[in-house]
Every structure is written in structure tokens, then in C-alpha cells.
Coordinates of C-alpha atoms and ligand atoms in Angstrom, one line a residue:
M182 CA 34.7 1.6 0.3
K183 CA 36.0 2.1 3.9
S184 CA 36.1 5.9 3.4
F185 CA 32.6 5.9 2.0
I186 CA 31.3 4.1 5.2
G187 CA 33.3 6.6 7.3
I188 CA 31.7 9.6 5.6
A189 CA 28.2 8.0 6.0
L190 CA 28.8 7.5 9.7
I191 CA 30.0 11.1 10.2
L192 CA 26.9 12.4 8.3
I193 CA 24.6 10.2 10.5
A194 CA 26.3 11.4 13.7
G195 CA 26.1 15.0 12.5
L196 CA 22.4 14.6 11.9
A197 CA 21.8 13.1 15.3
V198 CA 23.7 15.9 17.0
S199 CA 21.7 18.6 15.2
I200 CA 18.4 17.0 16.1
W201 CA 19.6 16.8 19.8
I202 CA 20.7 20.5 19.7
G203 CA 17.5 21.6 18.0
F204 CA 15.4 19.8 20.7
H205 CA 17.3 21.3 23.6
T206 CA 17.3 24.8 22.1
K207 CA 13.5 24.7 21.8
M208 CA 13.4 23.7 25.5
A209 CA 15.7 26.6 26.5
E210 CA 13.5 29.0 24.5
G211 CA 10.7 27.9 26.8
T212 CA 8.8 25.4 24.7
L213 CA 8.2 22.6 27.1
P214 CA 8.2 19.0 25.9
F215 CA 4.7 17.6 25.8
D216 CA 3.5 16.1 29.0
D217 CA -0.1 16.0 30.3
D218 CA 0.9 18.0 33.3
Q219 CA 2.0 20.9 31.2
K220 CA -1.3 21.2 29.2
G221 CA -2.5 24.8 29.1
I222 CA 0.6 26.4 30.5
Q223 CA 1.5 27.9 27.1
D224 CA -0.9 30.9 27.6
Q225 CA -0.1 33.4 30.4
V226 CA -2.7 33.6 33.1
V227 CA -3.0 37.0 34.8
I228 CA -4.5 37.1 38.3
K229 CA -5.4 40.4 39.7
F230 CA -5.0 40.4 43.5
S231 CA -6.5 43.5 45.1
H232 CA -6.1 44.5 48.7
V233 CA -6.6 47.7 50.8
V234 CA -3.5 48.0 53.0
A235 CA 0.0 49.3 52.4
E236 CA 2.9 47.2 51.0
N237 CA 4.9 47.3 54.2
T238 CA 2.4 45.3 56.2
P239 CA 2.0 41.6 56.9
K240 CA -0.6 41.3 54.2
G241 CA 1.3 43.4 51.7
L242 CA 4.5 41.4 52.2
A243 CA 2.8 38.0 52.0
A244 CA 1.0 39.1 48.8
Q245 CA 4.3 40.1 47.2
R246 CA 6.0 36.8 48.3
F247 CA 3.1 34.8 46.9
A248 CA 3.3 36.7 43.6
K249 CA 7.1 36.2 43.3
R250 CA 6.9 32.5 44.0
V251 CA 4.0 31.9 41.6
N252 CA 6.0 33.7 38.9
E253 CA 9.2 31.6 39.6
K254 CA 7.4 28.3 39.9
S255 CA 5.4 28.8 36.7
N256 CA 8.3 30.3 34.7
G257 CA 6.3 33.5 34.2
Q258 CA 3.3 31.6 32.8
I259 CA 1.1 32.8 35.8
K260 CA 1.3 36.5 36.6
I261 CA 0.0 37.8 39.9
E262 CA -0.7 41.5 39.7
V263 CA -0.9 42.8 43.3
I264 CA -2.8 46.1 43.6
P265 CA -2.4 47.4 47.2
N266 CA -3.8 50.4 49.1
G267 CA -7.4 49.9 47.8
G268 CA -6.0 51.1 44.4
L269 CA -8.7 49.1 42.6
Y270 CA -11.5 48.6 45.1
S271 CA -12.4 49.7 48.6
D272 CA -12.9 47.1 51.3
Q273 CA -16.6 47.4 50.9
E274 CA -16.5 46.9 47.1
E275 CA -13.9 44.2 46.7
L276 CA -16.1 41.3 47.8
E277 CA -18.7 42.0 45.2
A278 CA -15.9 42.6 42.6
L279 CA -14.6 39.1 43.4
Q280 CA -18.0 37.5 43.0
R281 CA -18.5 39.2 39.7
G282 CA -15.1 38.0 38.5
D283 CA -13.8 41.6 38.0
V284 CA -10.9 40.7 40.2
Q285 CA -9.7 37.2 40.8
M286 CA -8.1 37.3 44.3
I287 CA -8.6 39.4 47.4
A288 CA -7.6 39.1 51.1
P289 CA -10.3 40.9 53.2
A290 CA -10.2 41.0 56.9
T291 CA -12.0 37.9 58.2
T292 CA -14.4 40.3 59.9
K293 CA -15.7 41.3 56.5
L294 CA -16.7 37.7 55.6
S295 CA -19.4 37.5 58.3
S296 CA -21.9 38.7 55.7
F297 CA -21.2 35.3 53.9
S298 CA -21.2 33.2 57.0
P299 CA -21.9 34.5 60.6
K300 CA -19.4 31.8 61.8
W301 CA -16.5 34.1 60.9
Q302 CA -17.5 36.3 63.8
V303 CA -15.8 33.8 66.1
L304 CA -12.4 35.4 65.2
D305 CA -13.7 38.8 66.3
L306 CA -14.6 37.9 69.9
P307 CA -12.7 40.1 72.3
Y308 CA -9.7 38.4 73.9
A309 CA -10.6 35.1 72.2
M310 CA -7.0 34.4 71.1
P311 CA -4.8 35.9 73.8
T312 CA -1.4 34.9 72.5
S313 CA 0.3 34.6 69.1
E314 CA 0.5 30.8 69.5
S315 CA -3.2 30.6 70.1
I316 CA -3.9 32.6 66.9
I317 CA -1.7 30.2 64.9
K318 CA -3.3 27.2 66.5
A319 CA -6.8 28.5 65.7
L320 CA -6.1 29.4 62.1
N321 CA -4.1 26.2 61.3
G322 CA -6.5 23.9 63.1
D323 CA -10.2 23.0 63.2
I324 CA -11.4 26.5 63.6
G325 CA -9.6 27.8 60.5
N326 CA -10.7 24.8 58.4
T327 CA -14.4 25.1 59.4
L328 CA -14.3 28.8 58.4
L329 CA -12.6 28.2 55.0
Q330 CA -15.0 25.4 54.2
S331 CA -18.0 27.7 54.9
L332 CA -17.0 29.7 51.8
E333 CA -17.6 26.8 49.5
K334 CA -21.3 27.4 49.5
K335 CA -20.7 30.9 48.4
Q336 CA -18.8 30.0 45.2
I337 CA -15.6 31.2 46.7
K338 CA -12.3 29.3 46.9
G339 CA -10.6 29.8 50.3
L340 CA -6.9 29.6 49.8
A341 CA -5.4 30.5 53.2
L342 CA -5.7 32.5 56.4
W343 CA -3.1 35.2 57.0
I344 CA -2.3 37.1 60.2
N345 CA -1.9 40.8 60.7
G346 CA -1.9 40.9 64.5
F347 CA -3.6 42.2 67.7
K348 CA -5.8 45.2 67.6
Q349 CA -5.1 48.2 69.7
I350 CA -7.1 51.4 70.4
T351 CA -6.1 55.0 69.4
T352 CA -7.9 58.2 70.3
N353 CA -7.6 61.9 70.6
D354 CA -9.3 61.8 73.9
G355 CA -7.2 59.7 76.2
P356 CA -5.7 58.0 78.0
I357 CA -7.9 54.9 77.6
V358 CA -7.1 52.7 80.5
H359 CA -10.5 51.5 81.8
P360 CA -13.4 50.5 79.6
D361 CA -15.4 53.5 80.8
H362 CA -12.9 55.8 79.2
L363 CA -14.4 54.9 75.8
K364 CA -17.8 56.2 76.8
R365 CA -19.2 58.5 74.0
Q366 CA -16.0 58.3 72.0
N367 CA -16.7 58.3 68.3
L368 CA -14.7 55.4 66.8
R369 CA -14.1 53.9 63.4
I370 CA -14.5 50.1 63.4
M371 CA -14.8 47.6 60.6
P372 CA -18.4 47.0 59.7
S373 CA -19.3 44.1 62.1
K374 CA -22.0 43.2 64.5
V375 CA -19.6 41.7 67.0
L376 CA -17.4 44.8 67.1
Q377 CA -20.5 47.0 67.3
K378 CA -21.7 45.1 70.3
Q379 CA -18.3 45.2 71.9
F380 CA -18.2 49.0 71.7
D381 CA -21.9 49.4 72.6
L382 CA -21.2 47.6 75.9
V383 CA -18.7 50.3 76.9
G384 CA -20.9 53.2 75.7
A385 CA -18.8 54.2 72.7
K386 CA -20.3 55.4 69.4
A387 CA -18.7 53.0 66.9
V388 CA -19.3 53.3 63.2
G389 CA -18.4 50.7 60.5
L390 CA -16.5 52.6 57.8
D391 CA -14.0 52.0 55.0
F392 CA -10.5 51.5 56.0
N393 CA -9.1 54.0 53.6
D394 CA -11.4 56.8 54.8
T395 CA -10.1 56.5 58.4
Y396 CA -7.1 58.8 58.2
R397 CA -9.1 61.7 56.7
L398 CA -11.9 61.3 59.3
L399 CA -9.4 61.2 62.2
E400 CA -7.5 64.2 60.8
S401 CA -10.7 66.3 60.4
K402 CA -11.8 65.2 63.9
E403 CA -15.1 63.8 62.5
L404 CA -14.0 60.7 64.4
N405 CA -11.9 60.8 67.6
G406 CA -10.5 57.3 67.5
E407 CA -10.3 53.8 66.0
E408 CA -9.2 50.2 66.7
N409 CA -6.6 48.6 64.5
T410 CA -3.3 46.7 64.5
I411 CA 0.0 48.6 65.0
S412 CA 0.9 47.7 61.4
N413 CA -2.1 49.5 60.1
I414 CA -1.8 52.4 62.5
Y415 CA 1.9 52.8 61.5
S416 CA 1.6 52.3 57.7
K417 CA -1.4 54.6 57.4
K418 CA 0.1 57.1 59.8
F419 CA -3.0 57.1 62.1
F420 CA -0.5 57.9 65.0
D421 CA 0.2 61.3 63.4
V422 CA -3.4 62.4 64.0
Q423 CA -4.1 60.7 67.4
S424 CA -2.8 61.7 70.8
H425 CA -3.2 58.3 72.7
L426 CA -2.5 54.7 71.9
T427 CA -3.6 51.9 74.2
I428 CA -1.8 48.5 73.8
S429 CA -4.8 46.4 74.7
N430 CA -4.3 43.3 72.4
H431 CA -8.0 43.0 72.7
G432 CA -8.8 41.5 69.4
F433 CA -7.5 39.8 66.3
L434 CA -7.1 41.1 62.8
G435 CA -6.3 38.6 60.0
Y436 CA -7.3 37.8 56.5
A437 CA -9.0 35.2 54.4
V438 CA -7.1 34.9 51.1
I439 CA -9.8 34.0 48.6
M440 CA -10.3 33.5 44.9
N441 CA -13.3 33.5 42.5
E442 CA -14.2 29.8 42.4
E443 CA -15.2 29.7 38.8
F444 CA -11.8 31.2 37.9
W445 CA -10.1 28.6 40.1
N446 CA -12.0 25.7 38.6
N447 CA -10.9 26.8 35.1
L448 CA -7.2 26.6 36.0
T449 CA -5.3 23.4 35.0
K450 CA -4.4 21.0 37.8
Q451 CA -0.8 22.1 37.4
Q452 CA -1.6 25.8 37.7
Q453 CA -3.7 25.0 40.8
R454 CA -0.8 23.1 42.3
I455 CA 1.7 26.0 41.7
I456 CA -0.8 28.5 43.3
T457 CA -1.3 26.2 46.3
E458 CA 2.4 25.6 46.9
A459 CA 3.2 29.3 46.6
M460 CA 0.3 30.2 48.9
N461 CA 1.6 27.7 51.5
E462 CA 5.1 29.3 51.4
A463 CA 3.6 32.8 51.7
T464 CA 1.4 31.7 54.6
R465 CA 4.4 30.2 56.5
L466 CA 6.3 33.5 56.0
N467 CA 3.3 35.5 57.1
Q468 CA 2.9 33.4 60.3
R469 CA 6.6 33.8 61.1
Q470 CA 6.9 37.6 60.5
S471 CA 3.6 39.3 61.3
F472 CA 3.9 39.6 65.1
A473 CA 7.6 40.8 64.9
M474 CA 6.6 43.3 62.3
N475 CA 4.0 44.8 64.5
E476 CA 6.5 45.0 67.4
E477 CA 9.1 46.7 65.2
Q478 CA 6.6 49.2 64.0
L479 CA 5.4 49.9 67.6
D480 CA 9.1 50.7 68.4
L481 CA 9.2 53.1 65.5
I482 CA 6.0 54.9 66.6
E483 CA 7.4 55.1 70.1
K484 CA 10.7 56.6 68.9
N485 CA 9.4 58.9 66.2
S486 CA 6.1 60.3 67.4
S487 CA 4.7 62.1 70.4
I488 CA 1.7 59.8 70.8
H489 CA 1.2 58.7 74.5
I490 CA 1.3 55.0 74.8
H491 CA -0.3 53.0 77.6
Y492 CA 0.2 49.3 78.0
L493 CA -2.8 47.7 79.7
T494 CA -1.6 45.8 82.8
E495 CA -2.9 42.2 83.4
K496 CA -5.4 43.5 85.9
E497 CA -6.7 46.1 83.5
K498 CA -7.0 43.4 80.7
R499 CA -9.0 41.3 83.0
E500 CA -11.4 44.2 83.6
W501 CA -11.8 44.7 79.8
A502 CA -12.3 41.0 79.2
K503 CA -15.0 40.9 81.9
R504 CA -16.9 43.8 80.4
W505 CA -16.9 42.2 77.1
E506 CA -17.8 38.6 78.2
P507 CA -21.5 39.2 77.2
V508 CA -20.5 39.4 73.5
Y509 CA -19.8 35.6 73.6
R510 CA -23.4 34.9 74.8
A511 CA -24.9 37.3 72.3
F512 CA -23.3 35.6 69.3
K513 CA -23.7 32.0 70.4
S514 CA -26.4 31.1 67.9
D515 CA -24.8 33.0 65.0
I516 CA -21.4 31.3 65.5
G517 CA -22.8 27.9 66.4
E518 CA -22.3 26.2 69.7
D519 CA -19.7 23.8 68.5
L520 CA -17.4 26.4 67.0
L521 CA -17.9 28.7 69.9
S522 CA -17.0 26.1 72.5
K523 CA -13.8 25.2 70.5
M524 CA -12.8 28.8 70.6
I525 CA -13.6 29.2 74.4
Q526 CA -11.5 26.1 75.1
L527 CA -8.6 27.5 73.1
R528 CA -8.9 30.8 74.8
D529 CA -8.9 29.3 78.3
S530 CA -5.9 27.1 77.6
Y531 CA -3.8 30.1 76.4
K532 CA -5.2 32.9 78.6
D533 CA -2.2 34.7 80.1
F534 CA -3.8 37.3 82.3
Ligands
LMR93 C1 -9.6 47.4 58.4 O1 -10.6 47.7 57.7 O2 -9.3 48.1 59.4 C2 -8.7 46.3 58.0 O3 -9.5 45.3 57.4 C3 -7.7 46.7 56.9 C4 -6.9 45.5 56.5 O4 -7.2 45.0 55.5 O5 -6.0 45.2 57.3

């Protein structure tokens, strides 16, 4: 009798162990135990993230970090396919592609969002954010929030604001030291009324053109200059086809990381949480490394090219800022008095020249 009970106990224990092993093997194979939070994660979600710059740029690196973290956090259930260098769409096409839902995520320069809401022009005002701290403060504070919220009416989900850095001026007809040196220069700018006005005020002929056409137009001398960050000047080799570079730090270039809103709304709460967390990490990294990256690449340009570099002195910067002051008045009603005065207050508290 005793041995019968013994055998029965061994059999019951064996059964319990195999059920336990089976359950855990399934988990290890990736089948998650049921829990409301996990609903919908069984099917892989693919998010195409298209942008126009190179991978070795602040935007390129932040996009890669974001993709990696989403992949890790979702155990591969959400895949972010990053397509750099305008491989899918040019900067002029990508906004419409996002609205159609042909691509799910993009990170255009904030300048390019002024067609959605003229408020975005506040970030383009010359010398509005004179230091890196002032840029971070504007993007992380009220100014950034107001701008991201303005997208809601356009069926776009604003996820974050990323930094590239300060814009500089390159030309084949330099040096550019005083604003008058830009007179009659034929420059590529991002399509923007503020930037147009800025260069009209100094008598330059500025044209809004696609970013990825710039190198060719500079090389063929159809254009003789452009304004951009060191990171874009370096990664797209503009310095190879330009004779002069002026470190003016006269404007800001950064990005709105945005998603098609309908696509966002169809994600589960858990998928949205993963994307938000990964985006916050990528944004923190972007804010830590973008300025240093621009500085390192300026060093590389200085060491490895024959371009002449002029750093504007404080006195020269004051001269440029004064020439461009009328831009603020011209865009007061477009930007809105409240937002403009927040920006002017920020500018004046950080102005270092
Ligand atoms: C430009 O058009 O110059 C920039 O928007 C490119 C970029 O995305 O940095």
C-alpha cells in the first residue's frame, strides 16, 4: 500500500514539474502570459522613419538610438525602419507622405512646419536663442510645448523636439564678416518666410530649395552659398565646394519628431508607452551630444580642408543682430504676441554679446 502511495506521489510531482517546465518554455519562446497590457503585441508593428540627413548627424544618431531602444523594449515586436539621406522622400515631399500615411514618422526641420502653423517661425528668428542652454530651455519649456500642441489640429502627433545646432554661413565669395558682404550673394535656404526676410534685409538673393540638391548646386556654382549647421556642412561635404565659412551662430536648426496621428491612435497603450519612453531617451541623448558633435566636426573641417574660417566677434554679432531686428516686428502677428514675447524674454536673459 505504502509503495502504491509513493508511486502516486512521484507521478503527481512529475506531472506538476512538466506543467511548470512547459509554461516557462512557452514564455522563453516569446509567448507572453496573458495580461491586458500585452494585448496586440503578438503582431509585429513596422514604423518607417524617413529623414533627409546623413547618419553621422545629431538627427541620424538620435533616430538610430530611438530605433534600437524601441526594438529592445518591445522584444522586437515594434520595428523602426530608419531611412536616412532622403532615401524615401525629399524634405518637401515627406510632410505630405506622412499625412497620407505612406510613412509613419519623420523629423523635419522645425522651419518646415511653418506651413502647418506660422507659430513655428519663432524658432527661426535670428539670434533668438543665443546659447545652447537657451535652446534647451526653449524646447523643453513653454515655447516647445506650445509648438508641439499646435500640431494636434493638423492630425499630427508631435513626439519630441530634437536639436541639430547653430546655423553658420558658407560661400564661394567671402569672407563674410559684415552683413553687407552678403549683398547679391545667391544662397540656398530652407523654404521659409522668416529666412527669406532675413536675407532680403541684407540684400542677398536667397532661394528656398531641397536640402539634398544643395551640394550639386554649390558644386556647379549655380548657387554661391548657403546657411546650415556644421554637422550638415560636414556630413554633406559642402565645405569641399565652398571657399569661406563664417561661424555666426545666427540661427537655430532643430527638428520636430512627428508621427501620423491615425497610426498613433491605432497603437495599443503599451506600444505608445514603449515609443514614448524610447523617444524620451533618444531626446535626452540628442540634447547631450548635438552641440559637441557640431564642435568636433568643425575641428575636422578646420584640420582637413582648406576652407577659410572666420569667427564673428561679439561686436560683429551685435551688428548682424541689429540688422536683423526688423524680422521680429515683421512676424509678430504670424507668431503671436504671447509666444514672441516669451522668446524675446528668453533671448534677452541669455544674450552673451
Ligand atoms: C535643411 O534643409 O537644411 C535641413 O532641414 C536639413 C536637416 O534636416 O537637417
